Amino acid sequence: AEYMGELVGSKRIMNALRGFVFRSASRVFTPTVQLARRNMSFRKPQVTGVEVLHQTKWLALKRVNYTDGVGNPHEWETVERTTKQQDQPDAVTIVAIAQEAPPSGFVEGGNVLPPEPGLVIVKQFRPSVGKVCVELPAGLIDPGETAEQAAVRELKEETGLTGTVVGTSPVLFNDPGITNASCNLVLMNVDLSDPANRNPKQARDDAEQLTVISVALSELMKCLHIWETDPKFALDARLYSMAFGWQVLTQVR
């Protein structure tokens, strides 16, 4: 909360998020990883074969044969999207920061504060968990699209909002213990004073029933804990991880 008082401008908010999410991790943890590698002396694990056990329209259950670091053979069962494209992430997850333009004549550091930025969140029923999931906007990357193009399109389709891309993460794996599904996090800025965002209209699929909300970053963790106590809702790990990271960031600075 104290840090939010210091970040009085949208530019500062975006720079803080962009630096923390998209750059700091590799800079901070690389020396530790390199140290660990120097202390380990084993061969690189290798996949030796893949067998399709069952396939539906959208998913395939596979058995992966591999050898570990000392050459021992193993098996692993995994799920893969049938739409997976070679050397490209499956999807984008969108971190959209929405804010009205500062008041006329606003000077950062003055007595008049601009409206506090909010994080765009969607609620939609997820059959896999049988609940309404509170999550970030997201969607699959179409063939021929970049992650940035997919993010702009998906944000418009799911929320009706138009935004501009600020930064993109490396390829991230959502749950590597059971699947190779991957995504890019795309940070976007949404100017609510833009006429295109005055009356947003979703262009969702018939099966998608999404509710769109914007939550102030300073209230995000509190709101997530409220939803967590309601049995109708489930929390998306990426959204909660972001809220948790933001909370840590405010405490350590």
Coordinates of N, CA and C in Angstrom, one line a residue:
A1 N 0.8 -1.2 0.0 CA 0.0 0.0 0.0 C 0.9 1.2 0.0
E2 N 2.0 1.2 0.8 CA 2.8 2.4 0.8 C 3.5 2.6 -0.5
Y3 N 3.9 1.5 -1.2 CA 4.5 1.7 -2.5 C 3.6 2.2 -3.5
M4 N 2.3 1.8 -3.4 CA 1.3 2.3 -4.4 C 1.2 3.8 -4.2
G5 N 1.4 4.4 -3.0 CA 1.4 5.8 -2.9 C 2.5 6.5 -3.6
E6 N 3.6 5.8 -3.8 CA 4.7 6.4 -4.5 C 4.5 6.3 -6.0
L7 N 3.8 5.3 -6.5 CA 3.6 5.1 -7.9 C 2.4 5.8 -8.4
V8 N 2.5 7.1 -8.5 CA 1.3 7.9 -8.8 C 1.0 8.0 -10.3
G9 N 1.8 7.6 -11.1 CA 1.6 7.7 -12.5 C 1.6 6.4 -13.2
S10 N 0.8 6.2 -14.3 CA 0.7 5.0 -15.0 C 2.0 4.6 -15.6
K11 N 2.9 5.5 -16.0 CA 4.2 5.2 -16.6 C 5.0 4.5 -15.5
R12 N 5.0 5.0 -14.3 CA 5.8 4.3 -13.2 C 5.3 2.9 -13.0
I13 N 4.0 2.8 -12.9 CA 3.4 1.4 -12.7 C 3.9 0.5 -13.8
M14 N 3.8 0.9 -15.1 CA 4.1 0.0 -16.2 C 5.6 -0.3 -16.1
N15 N 6.5 0.7 -15.8 CA 7.9 0.4 -15.8 C 8.3 -0.5 -14.7
A16 N 7.6 -0.4 -13.5 CA 7.9 -1.3 -12.4 C 7.5 -2.7 -12.7
L17 N 6.3 -2.9 -13.3 CA 5.9 -4.2 -13.7 C 6.7 -4.8 -14.8
R18 N 7.1 -4.0 -15.8 CA 7.9 -4.5 -16.9 C 9.3 -4.9 -16.4
G19 N 9.9 -4.1 -15.6 CA 11.2 -4.5 -15.1 C 11.2 -5.7 -14.2
F20 N 10.2 -5.8 -13.3 CA 10.1 -6.9 -12.4 C 9.7 -8.2 -13.1
V21 N 8.8 -8.2 -14.0 CA 8.3 -9.4 -14.6 C 9.2 -9.9 -15.8
F22 N 9.7 -9.0 -16.6 CA 10.3 -9.4 -17.8 C 11.8 -9.3 -17.8
R23 N 12.4 -8.7 -16.8 CA 13.9 -8.6 -16.8 C 14.6 -9.1 -15.6
S24 N 14.0 -8.8 -14.4 CA 14.7 -9.0 -13.2 C 15.0 -10.5 -12.9
A25 N 14.1 -11.3 -13.3 CA 14.2 -12.8 -12.9 C 15.5 -13.3 -13.5
S26 N 15.8 -13.1 -14.8 CA 17.0 -13.7 -15.4 C 18.2 -13.1 -14.8
R27 N 18.2 -11.7 -14.5 CA 19.4 -11.1 -14.0 C 19.7 -11.5 -12.6
V28 N 18.7 -11.7 -11.7 CA 18.9 -12.1 -10.3 C 19.3 -13.5 -10.2
F29 N 18.7 -14.5 -10.9 CA 18.8 -15.9 -10.6 C 19.9 -16.6 -11.5
T30 N 20.4 -15.9 -12.6 CA 21.4 -16.5 -13.4 C 22.6 -17.0 -12.7
P31 N 23.2 -16.1 -11.8 CA 24.5 -16.5 -11.1 C 24.2 -17.8 -10.3
T32 N 23.1 -17.9 -9.7 CA 22.8 -19.1 -8.9 C 22.7 -20.4 -9.7
V33 N 22.0 -20.2 -10.9 CA 21.9 -21.4 -11.8 C 23.3 -21.8 -12.3
Q34 N 24.1 -20.8 -12.6 CA 25.5 -21.2 -13.1 C 26.3 -21.9 -12.1
L35 N 26.1 -21.5 -10.8 CA 26.9 -22.1 -9.7 C 26.4 -23.5 -9.5
A36 N 25.1 -23.7 -9.6 CA 24.6 -25.1 -9.5 C 25.1 -26.0 -10.6
R37 N 25.2 -25.5 -11.8 CA 25.6 -26.3 -12.9 C 27.1 -26.7 -12.7
R38 N 27.9 -25.8 -12.2 CA 29.3 -26.2 -12.0 C 29.5 -27.3 -11.0
N39 N 28.5 -27.4 -10.0 CA 28.6 -28.4 -9.0 C 28.0 -29.8 -9.4
M40 N 27.4 -29.9 -10.6 CA 26.8 -31.1 -11.0 C 27.6 -31.7 -12.2
S41 N 27.8 -33.0 -12.1 CA 28.5 -33.7 -13.2 C 27.7 -34.9 -13.7
F42 N 26.7 -34.6 -14.5 CA 25.9 -35.7 -15.1 C 25.6 -35.4 -16.5
R43 N 25.2 -36.5 -17.2 CA 24.9 -36.3 -18.6 C 23.5 -35.6 -18.8
K44 N 23.3 -35.0 -19.9 CA 22.0 -34.4 -20.2 C 20.9 -35.4 -20.4
P45 N 19.8 -35.3 -19.6 CA 18.6 -36.2 -19.8 C 18.1 -36.0 -21.3
Q46 N 17.7 -37.1 -21.9 CA 17.3 -37.1 -23.3 C 15.9 -37.9 -23.5
V47 N 15.1 -37.3 -24.3 CA 13.9 -38.0 -24.7 C 14.3 -39.0 -25.8
T48 N 13.9 -40.3 -25.6 CA 14.3 -41.3 -26.6 C 13.1 -41.8 -27.5
G49 N 11.9 -41.4 -27.1 CA 10.8 -41.9 -27.9 C 9.5 -41.3 -27.3
V50 N 8.5 -41.1 -28.2 CA 7.2 -40.6 -27.8 C 6.1 -41.5 -28.5
E51 N 5.1 -41.9 -27.7 CA 4.0 -42.8 -28.2 C 2.7 -42.1 -27.9
V52 N 1.8 -42.0 -28.9 CA 0.5 -41.5 -28.6 C -0.4 -42.6 -28.1
L53 N -0.9 -42.4 -26.9 CA -1.8 -43.4 -26.2 C -3.3 -43.2 -26.5
H54 N -3.7 -41.9 -26.6 CA -5.1 -41.6 -27.0 C -5.1 -40.2 -27.4
Q55 N -6.0 -39.9 -28.4 CA -6.1 -38.6 -29.0 C -7.5 -38.2 -29.2
T56 N -7.9 -37.0 -28.9 CA -9.2 -36.4 -29.2 C -9.0 -35.2 -30.1
K57 N -10.1 -34.4 -30.3 CA -9.9 -33.3 -31.2 C -8.9 -32.3 -30.8
W58 N -8.8 -32.1 -29.5 CA -8.0 -31.0 -29.0 C -6.8 -31.4 -28.2
L59 N -6.8 -32.7 -27.6 CA -5.7 -33.1 -26.8 C -5.2 -34.5 -27.1
A60 N -4.0 -34.7 -26.8 CA -3.4 -36.1 -27.0 C -2.7 -36.5 -25.8
L61 N -2.9 -37.7 -25.3 CA -2.2 -38.3 -24.2 C -1.1 -39.1 -24.8
K62 N 0.1 -38.8 -24.3 CA 1.3 -39.5 -24.8 C 2.2 -40.1 -23.7
R63 N 2.9 -41.1 -24.1 CA 3.9 -41.7 -23.2 C 5.3 -41.3 -23.7
V64 N 6.1 -40.7 -22.9 CA 7.4 -40.2 -23.2 C 8.5 -41.1 -22.6
N65 N 9.3 -41.7 -23.4 CA 10.5 -42.5 -23.0 C 11.7 -41.6 -22.9
Y66 N 12.4 -41.6 -21.8 CA 13.6 -40.8 -21.7 C 14.6 -41.4 -20.8
T67 N 15.9 -40.9 -20.9 CA 16.9 -41.4 -20.0 C 17.3 -40.2 -19.1
D68 N 17.6 -40.6 -17.8 CA 18.0 -39.5 -16.9 C 19.5 -39.2 -17.0
G69 N 20.0 -38.4 -16.0 CA 21.3 -37.9 -16.0 C 22.4 -38.9 -15.9
V70 N 22.0 -40.2 -15.5 CA 23.1 -41.2 -15.4 C 22.8 -42.3 -16.4
G71 N 21.8 -42.1 -17.3 CA 21.6 -43.1 -18.3 C 20.5 -44.1 -18.1
N72 N 19.8 -44.0 -16.9 CA 18.7 -44.9 -16.6 C 17.4 -44.6 -17.4
P73 N 16.7 -45.6 -18.0 CA 15.5 -45.3 -18.8 C 14.3 -45.1 -17.9
H74 N 13.4 -44.3 -18.3 CA 12.2 -44.0 -17.6 C 11.0 -43.7 -18.6
E75 N 9.8 -43.8 -18.0 CA 8.6 -43.4 -18.8 C 7.8 -42.3 -18.1
W76 N 7.2 -41.5 -18.9 CA 6.4 -40.4 -18.3 C 5.2 -40.2 -19.2
E77 N 4.0 -40.0 -18.6 CA 2.8 -39.7 -19.4 C 2.5 -38.2 -19.4
T78 N 2.2 -37.7 -20.5 CA 2.0 -36.2 -20.7 C 0.8 -35.9 -21.6
V79 N 0.3 -34.7 -21.5 CA -0.8 -34.3 -22.3 C -0.3 -33.1 -23.2
E80 N -0.7 -33.2 -24.5 CA -0.2 -32.1 -25.4 C -1.4 -31.7 -26.3
R81 N -1.4 -30.4 -26.6 CA -2.5 -29.9 -27.5 C -2.2 -30.4 -28.9
T82 N -3.3 -30.8 -29.6 CA -3.2 -31.2 -30.9 C -2.9 -30.1 -31.9
T83 N -3.2 -28.9 -31.4 CA -3.0 -27.7 -32.2 C -1.6 -27.1 -32.0
K84 N -0.7 -27.7 -31.3 CA 0.6 -27.2 -31.0 C 1.4 -27.0 -32.3
Q85 N 2.0 -25.8 -32.3 CA 2.8 -25.4 -33.5 C 4.3 -25.5 -33.1
Q86 N 5.1 -26.0 -34.1 CA 6.5 -26.2 -33.8 C 7.2 -24.9 -33.5
D87 N 8.0 -24.9 -32.4 CA 8.8 -23.8 -32.0 C 8.0 -22.5 -31.8
Q88 N 6.8 -22.6 -31.3 CA 6.0 -21.5 -31.0 C 5.1 -21.7 -29.7
P89 N 5.0 -20.8 -28.8 CA 4.1 -21.0 -27.7 C 2.7 -21.2 -28.1
D90 N 2.0 -21.9 -27.2 CA 0.5 -22.2 -27.5 C -0.4 -21.0 -27.4
A91 N -0.1 -20.2 -26.4 CA -1.0 -19.2 -26.0 C -0.4 -17.9 -25.5
V92 N -1.2 -16.9 -25.2 CA -0.8 -15.7 -24.6 C -1.6 -15.5 -23.3
T93 N -1.0 -15.0 -22.3 CA -1.7 -14.6 -21.1 C -1.5 -13.1 -20.9
I94 N -2.5 -12.3 -20.8 CA -2.4 -10.9 -20.9 C -2.5 -10.2 -19.6
V95 N -1.5 -9.4 -19.3 CA -1.5 -8.5 -18.1 C -1.8 -7.1 -18.6
A96 N -3.1 -6.8 -18.5 CA -3.6 -5.5 -19.0 C -3.8 -4.5 -17.9
I97 N -3.1 -3.4 -17.9 CA -3.2 -2.4 -16.9 C -4.1 -1.3 -17.5
A98 N -5.2 -1.0 -16.9 CA -6.2 0.0 -17.4 C -6.2 1.2 -16.5
Q99 N -6.2 2.4 -17.1 CA -6.2 3.6 -16.4 C -6.7 4.8 -17.3
E100 N -7.5 5.6 -16.6 CA -7.9 6.9 -17.3 C -6.7 7.8 -17.4
A101 N -6.7 8.6 -18.4 CA -5.6 9.6 -18.6 C -5.6 10.6 -17.4
P102 N -4.4 11.1 -17.0 CA -4.4 12.0 -15.9 C -5.2 13.2 -16.1
P103 N -5.7 13.9 -15.1 CA -6.5 15.1 -15.2 C -5.7 16.2 -16.0
S104 N -6.4 17.1 -16.6 CA -5.8 18.2 -17.4 C -4.9 19.0 -16.5
G105 N -3.6 19.2 -17.0 CA -2.7 20.0 -16.2 C -2.0 19.2 -15.1
F106 N -2.2 17.9 -15.0 CA -1.6 17.1 -14.0 C -0.1 17.1 -14.1
V107 N 0.5 17.2 -12.9 CA 2.0 17.1 -12.9 C 2.3 16.0 -11.9
E108 N 3.1 15.1 -12.3 CA 3.4 13.9 -11.4 C 4.2 14.5 -10.2
G109 N 3.8 14.0 -9.0 CA 4.4 14.5 -7.8 C 3.6 15.6 -7.2
G110 N 2.6 16.1 -7.9 CA 1.8 17.2 -7.3 C 0.7 16.7 -6.4
N111 N -0.2 17.5 -6.0 CA -1.2 17.2 -5.0 C -2.4 16.4 -5.6
V112 N -2.6 16.5 -6.9 CA -3.7 15.8 -7.5 C -3.2 14.5 -8.2
L113 N -3.8 13.4 -7.7 CA -3.4 12.1 -8.2 C -4.3 11.6 -9.4
P114 N -3.7 11.0 -10.4 CA -4.6 10.4 -11.4 C -5.3 9.2 -10.9
P115 N -6.4 8.7 -11.5 CA -7.0 7.5 -11.1 C -6.1 6.3 -10.9
E116 N -6.3 5.5 -9.9 CA -5.3 4.4 -9.7 C -5.5 3.4 -10.8
P117 N -4.4 2.9 -11.3 CA -4.4 1.8 -12.4 C -5.1 0.6 -11.9
G118 N -5.8 -0.1 -12.8 CA -6.4 -1.4 -12.4 C -6.0 -2.5 -13.3
L119 N -6.0 -3.7 -12.8 CA -5.7 -4.9 -13.6 C -7.0 -5.5 -14.2
V120 N -7.0 -5.7 -15.5 CA -8.2 -6.3 -16.1 C -8.2 -7.8 -15.8
I121 N -9.3 -8.3 -15.3 CA -9.5 -9.6 -14.9 C -10.8 -10.2 -15.5
V122 N -10.8 -11.4 -15.9 CA -12.0 -12.1 -16.4 C -12.4 -13.2 -15.5
K123 N -13.8 -13.4 -15.4 CA -14.3 -14.6 -14.7 C -15.0 -15.5 -15.7
Q124 N -14.7 -16.7 -15.8 CA -15.4 -17.6 -16.7 C -15.4 -19.1 -16.1
F125 N -16.5 -19.8 -16.4 CA -16.6 -21.1 -15.9 C -15.6 -22.0 -16.6
R126 N -14.9 -22.8 -15.9 CA -13.9 -23.8 -16.4 C -14.4 -25.2 -16.1
P127 N -14.9 -25.9 -17.1 CA -15.3 -27.3 -16.8 C -14.3 -28.2 -16.1
S128 N -13.0 -28.0 -16.4 CA -12.0 -28.8 -15.8 C -12.0 -28.8 -14.2
V129 N -12.4 -27.6 -13.7 CA -12.4 -27.5 -12.2 C -13.8 -27.4 -11.7
G130 N -14.8 -27.2 -12.6 CA -16.2 -27.2 -12.2 C -16.6 -25.9 -11.5
K131 N -15.8 -24.9 -11.7 CA -16.1 -23.6 -11.0 C -15.8 -22.4 -11.9
V132 N -16.2 -21.2 -11.5 CA -15.9 -20.0 -12.2 C -14.5 -19.6 -11.8
C133 N -13.6 -19.5 -12.8 CA -12.2 -19.3 -12.5 C -12.0 -17.8 -12.7
V134 N -11.3 -17.2 -11.7 CA -10.9 -15.8 -11.8 C -9.5 -15.8 -12.3
E135 N -9.3 -15.1 -13.5 CA -8.1 -15.3 -14.2 C -7.7 -14.0 -15.0
L136 N -6.6 -14.1 -15.6 CA -6.2 -13.0 -16.6 C -6.7 -13.4 -18.0
P137 N -7.0 -12.4 -18.8 CA -7.4 -12.7 -20.2 C -6.3 -13.5 -20.9
A138 N -6.8 -14.4 -21.7 CA -5.8 -15.3 -22.4 C -6.4 -16.0 -23.6
G139 N -5.6 -16.5 -24.4 CA -6.1 -17.2 -25.6 C -5.0 -17.8 -26.4
L140 N -5.4 -18.7 -27.3 CA -4.4 -19.4 -28.2 C -3.9 -18.5 -29.3
I141 N -2.6 -18.7 -29.6 CA -2.0 -18.0 -30.7 C -2.4 -18.6 -32.1
D142 N -3.0 -17.9 -33.0 CA -3.4 -18.5 -34.3 C -2.1 -18.7 -35.1
P143 N -2.2 -19.6 -36.1 CA -1.1 -19.8 -37.0 C -0.7 -18.5 -37.8
G144 N 0.5 -18.2 -37.8 CA 1.0 -16.9 -38.5 C 1.0 -15.7 -37.6
E145 N 0.4 -15.8 -36.4 CA 0.4 -14.7 -35.5 C 1.6 -14.6 -34.6
T146 N 2.0 -13.4 -34.2 CA 3.0 -13.2 -33.2 C 2.2 -13.2 -31.8
A147 N 3.0 -13.4 -30.7 CA 2.4 -13.3 -29.4 C 1.7 -11.9 -29.2
E148 N 2.4 -10.9 -29.7 CA 1.8 -9.5 -29.5 C 0.5 -9.3 -30.3
Q149 N 0.5 -9.9 -31.5 CA -0.8 -9.7 -32.3 C -1.9 -10.5 -31.6
A150 N -1.6 -11.7 -31.1 CA -2.6 -12.5 -30.5 C -3.1 -11.9 -29.2
A151 N -2.2 -11.2 -28.5 CA -2.6 -10.5 -27.3 C -3.6 -9.4 -27.5
V152 N -3.3 -8.6 -28.6 CA -4.2 -7.5 -29.0 C -5.6 -8.0 -29.4
R153 N -5.6 -9.1 -30.2 CA -6.8 -9.7 -30.6 C -7.6 -10.3 -29.5
E154 N -6.9 -11.1 -28.6 CA -7.6 -11.8 -27.5 C -8.2 -10.8 -26.5
L155 N -7.5 -9.7 -26.2 CA -8.0 -8.7 -25.3 C -9.2 -8.1 -25.8
K156 N -9.2 -7.8 -27.1 CA -10.4 -7.2 -27.8 C -11.6 -8.2 -27.7
E157 N -11.3 -9.5 -28.1 CA -12.4 -10.5 -28.1 C -13.0 -10.7 -26.8
E158 N -12.1 -10.9 -25.8 CA -12.6 -11.3 -24.4 C -13.2 -10.2 -23.6
T159 N -12.6 -9.0 -23.8 CA -13.0 -7.9 -22.9 C -13.6 -6.7 -23.7
G160 N -13.4 -6.6 -25.0 CA -13.9 -5.5 -25.8 C -13.0 -4.3 -25.7
L161 N -11.9 -4.4 -25.0 CA -10.9 -3.3 -24.8 C -9.8 -3.3 -25.8
T162 N -9.4 -2.1 -26.2 CA -8.2 -2.0 -27.1 C -7.0 -1.5 -26.3
G163 N -5.9 -2.2 -26.5 CA -4.7 -1.9 -25.7 C -3.5 -1.9 -26.6
T164 N -2.4 -1.4 -26.0 CA -1.1 -1.4 -26.7 C -0.1 -2.2 -25.9
V165 N 0.7 -3.0 -26.6 CA 1.7 -3.9 -26.0 C 2.9 -3.1 -25.5
V166 N 3.3 -3.4 -24.3 CA 4.4 -2.8 -23.6 C 5.6 -3.7 -23.6
G167 N 5.4 -5.0 -23.3 CA 6.5 -6.0 -23.3 C 6.0 -7.4 -23.3
T168 N 6.9 -8.3 -23.6 CA 6.5 -9.7 -23.8 C 7.5 -10.6 -23.0
S169 N 7.1 -11.6 -22.3 CA 8.0 -12.4 -21.6 C 8.6 -13.5 -22.5
P170 N 9.6 -14.2 -22.0 CA 10.0 -15.4 -22.7 C 8.9 -16.5 -22.7
V171 N 9.1 -17.6 -23.4 CA 8.2 -18.7 -23.5 C 8.2 -19.3 -22.1
L172 N 6.9 -19.4 -21.5 CA 6.8 -20.0 -20.2 C 5.9 -21.2 -20.2
F173 N 6.2 -22.2 -19.4 CA 5.5 -23.5 -19.3 C 4.6 -23.5 -18.1
N174 N 3.3 -23.7 -18.3 CA 2.3 -23.6 -17.3 C 2.3 -24.7 -16.2
D175 N 2.5 -25.9 -16.6 CA 2.4 -27.0 -15.7 C 3.3 -28.2 -16.2
P176 N 4.6 -28.0 -16.2 CA 5.5 -28.9 -16.9 C 5.5 -30.4 -16.4
G177 N 4.9 -30.6 -15.2 CA 4.8 -31.9 -14.7 C 3.9 -32.8 -15.5
I178 N 2.9 -32.2 -16.2 CA 1.9 -33.0 -16.9 C 1.7 -32.6 -18.4
T179 N 2.2 -31.4 -18.8 CA 2.0 -31.0 -20.1 C 3.1 -30.1 -20.6
N180 N 3.3 -30.0 -21.9 CA 4.2 -29.0 -22.5 C 3.5 -27.8 -23.0
A181 N 2.3 -27.5 -22.5 CA 1.6 -26.3 -22.8 C 2.4 -25.1 -22.4
S182 N 2.5 -24.1 -23.3 CA 3.3 -22.9 -23.0 C 2.6 -21.6 -23.4
C183 N 3.1 -20.5 -22.9 CA 2.5 -19.3 -23.2 C 3.6 -18.1 -23.1
N184 N 3.2 -17.0 -23.6 CA 3.9 -15.7 -23.4 C 3.0 -14.9 -22.5
L185 N 3.6 -14.3 -21.5 CA 2.9 -13.2 -20.8 C 3.1 -11.9 -21.6
V186 N 2.1 -11.2 -21.9 CA 2.2 -10.0 -22.6 C 1.6 -8.8 -21.8
L187 N 2.4 -7.9 -21.5 CA 2.0 -6.7 -20.7 C 1.5 -5.6 -21.6
M188 N 0.3 -5.2 -21.3 CA -0.4 -4.2 -22.2 C -0.9 -3.0 -21.4
N189 N -1.0 -1.9 -22.0 CA -1.6 -0.7 -21.4 C -2.9 -0.4 -22.1
V190 N -4.0 -0.2 -21.3 CA -5.3 0.1 -21.8 C -5.7 1.5 -21.3
D191 N -5.8 2.4 -22.2 CA -6.2 3.8 -22.0 C -7.7 3.9 -22.0
L192 N -8.3 4.0 -20.8 CA -9.8 4.0 -20.7 C -10.4 5.3 -21.2
S193 N -9.5 6.4 -21.4 CA -10.1 7.6 -22.0 C -10.1 7.6 -23.5
D194 N -9.5 6.5 -24.1 CA -9.6 6.3 -25.5 C -11.0 6.1 -26.0
P195 N -11.5 6.8 -27.0 CA -12.9 6.6 -27.4 C -13.2 5.1 -27.7
A196 N -12.2 4.4 -28.2 CA -12.4 3.0 -28.5 C -12.8 2.1 -27.3
N197 N -12.5 2.6 -26.1 CA -12.7 1.9 -24.9 C -13.9 2.4 -24.1
R198 N -14.6 3.3 -24.7 CA -15.8 3.9 -23.9 C -16.9 3.0 -23.8
N199 N -17.2 2.2 -24.8 CA -18.3 1.2 -24.8 C -17.8 -0.1 -25.3
P200 N -17.0 -0.8 -24.5 CA -16.4 -2.0 -25.0 C -17.4 -3.1 -25.3
K201 N -17.2 -3.8 -26.4 CA -18.1 -4.9 -26.7 C -17.3 -6.2 -27.0
Q202 N -17.6 -7.3 -26.3 CA -16.9 -8.5 -26.4 C -17.3 -9.2 -27.7
A203 N -16.4 -10.0 -28.3 CA -16.6 -10.8 -29.5 C -16.2 -12.2 -29.1
R204 N -16.9 -12.8 -28.1 CA -16.5 -14.1 -27.6 C -17.2 -15.2 -28.3
D205 N -16.7 -16.4 -28.1 CA -17.4 -17.6 -28.7 C -18.7 -17.9 -27.9
D206 N -19.6 -18.6 -28.5 CA -20.9 -18.9 -27.8 C -20.7 -19.7 -26.5
A207 N -19.7 -20.5 -26.4 CA -19.4 -21.3 -25.2 C -18.8 -20.5 -24.1
E208 N -18.3 -19.3 -24.4 CA -17.6 -18.4 -23.5 C -18.6 -17.5 -22.8
Q209 N -18.7 -17.5 -21.5 CA -19.5 -16.6 -20.7 C -18.5 -15.9 -19.8
L210 N -18.0 -14.7 -20.2 CA -17.0 -14.0 -19.4 C -17.6 -12.8 -18.8
T211 N -17.2 -12.6 -17.6 CA -17.4 -11.3 -16.9 C -16.1 -10.6 -16.7
V212 N -16.1 -9.3 -17.1 CA -14.9 -8.5 -17.1 C -14.9 -7.5 -16.0
I213 N -13.8 -7.4 -15.2 CA -13.7 -6.5 -14.1 C -12.3 -5.9 -14.1
S214 N -12.2 -4.8 -13.5 CA -10.9 -4.1 -13.3 C -10.7 -3.9 -11.8
V215 N -9.6 -4.4 -11.3 CA -9.3 -4.3 -9.8 C -8.0 -3.5 -9.6
A216 N -8.1 -2.5 -8.7 CA -6.9 -1.7 -8.4 C -5.8 -2.6 -7.9
L217 N -4.6 -2.4 -8.3 CA -3.5 -3.2 -7.9 C -3.3 -3.3 -6.4
S218 N -3.6 -2.2 -5.7 CA -3.4 -2.1 -4.3 C -4.5 -3.0 -3.6
E219 N -5.6 -3.3 -4.3 CA -6.6 -4.1 -3.7 C -6.7 -5.5 -4.2
L220 N -5.8 -5.9 -5.1 CA -5.8 -7.1 -5.8 C -5.8 -8.4 -4.9
M221 N -4.8 -8.4 -4.0 CA -4.7 -9.6 -3.1 C -5.9 -9.7 -2.2
K222 N -6.4 -8.6 -1.7 CA -7.6 -8.6 -0.9 C -8.8 -9.2 -1.6
C223 N -9.0 -8.8 -2.9 CA -10.1 -9.3 -3.7 C -9.9 -10.8 -3.9
L224 N -8.7 -11.2 -4.2 CA -8.5 -12.6 -4.5 C -8.8 -13.5 -3.3
H225 N -8.5 -13.0 -2.1 CA -8.8 -13.7 -0.9 C -10.3 -13.8 -0.6
I226 N -11.0 -12.7 -1.0 CA -12.4 -12.8 -0.8 C -13.0 -13.8 -1.8
W227 N -12.6 -13.8 -3.0 CA -13.1 -14.8 -4.0 C -12.7 -16.2 -3.6
E228 N -11.6 -16.4 -3.0 CA -11.1 -17.7 -2.6 C -12.0 -18.3 -1.5
T229 N -12.6 -17.5 -0.7 CA -13.5 -18.0 0.3 C -14.9 -18.4 -0.2
D230 N -15.2 -18.0 -1.4 CA -16.5 -18.3 -2.1 C -16.4 -19.6 -2.8
P231 N -17.2 -20.7 -2.5 CA -17.0 -22.0 -3.2 C -17.3 -22.0 -4.6
K232 N -17.9 -20.9 -5.1 CA -18.3 -20.8 -6.6 C -17.0 -20.6 -7.4
F233 N -16.0 -20.0 -6.8 CA -14.8 -19.5 -7.5 C -13.6 -20.3 -7.3
A234 N -12.7 -20.3 -8.3 CA -11.4 -20.9 -8.3 C -10.4 -19.8 -8.8
L235 N -9.2 -19.8 -8.2 CA -8.2 -18.8 -8.6 C -7.2 -19.4 -9.5
D236 N -7.0 -18.6 -10.6 CA -5.9 -19.0 -11.6 C -4.5 -18.8 -11.0
A237 N -3.6 -19.8 -11.1 CA -2.3 -19.7 -10.5 C -1.5 -18.5 -11.1
R238 N -1.6 -18.2 -12.3 CA -0.9 -17.1 -12.9 C -1.3 -15.8 -12.3
L239 N -2.6 -15.6 -12.2 CA -3.1 -14.3 -11.6 C -2.7 -14.2 -10.1
Y240 N -2.8 -15.3 -9.3 CA -2.4 -15.2 -7.9 C -0.9 -15.0 -7.8
S241 N -0.1 -15.7 -8.6 CA 1.3 -15.5 -8.6 C 1.7 -14.1 -8.9
M242 N 1.0 -13.4 -9.8 CA 1.3 -12.0 -10.1 C 1.0 -11.2 -8.9
A243 N -0.2 -11.4 -8.3 CA -0.6 -10.6 -7.1 C 0.4 -10.9 -5.9
F244 N 0.8 -12.1 -5.8 CA 1.8 -12.4 -4.7 C 3.1 -11.7 -5.0
G245 N 3.6 -11.8 -6.3 CA 4.8 -11.1 -6.6 C 4.7 -9.6 -6.4
W246 N 3.6 -9.0 -6.8 CA 3.4 -7.6 -6.6 C 3.4 -7.2 -5.1
Q247 N 2.9 -8.1 -4.3 CA 2.9 -7.9 -2.8 C 4.3 -7.9 -2.3
V248 N 5.1 -8.9 -2.8 CA 6.5 -9.0 -2.3 C 7.3 -7.8 -2.8
L249 N 7.0 -7.3 -4.0 CA 7.7 -6.2 -4.5 C 7.5 -4.9 -3.7
T250 N 6.2 -4.8 -3.2 CA 5.9 -3.6 -2.4 C 6.6 -3.7 -1.0
Q251 N 6.9 -4.9 -0.6 CA 7.4 -5.0 0.8 C 8.9 -4.9 0.8
V252 N 9.6 -5.3 -0.3 CA 11.1 -5.3 -0.3 C 11.7 -4.0 -0.7
R253 N 10.9 -3.1 -1.3 CA 11.5 -1.9 -1.8 C 11.4 -0.8 -0.8

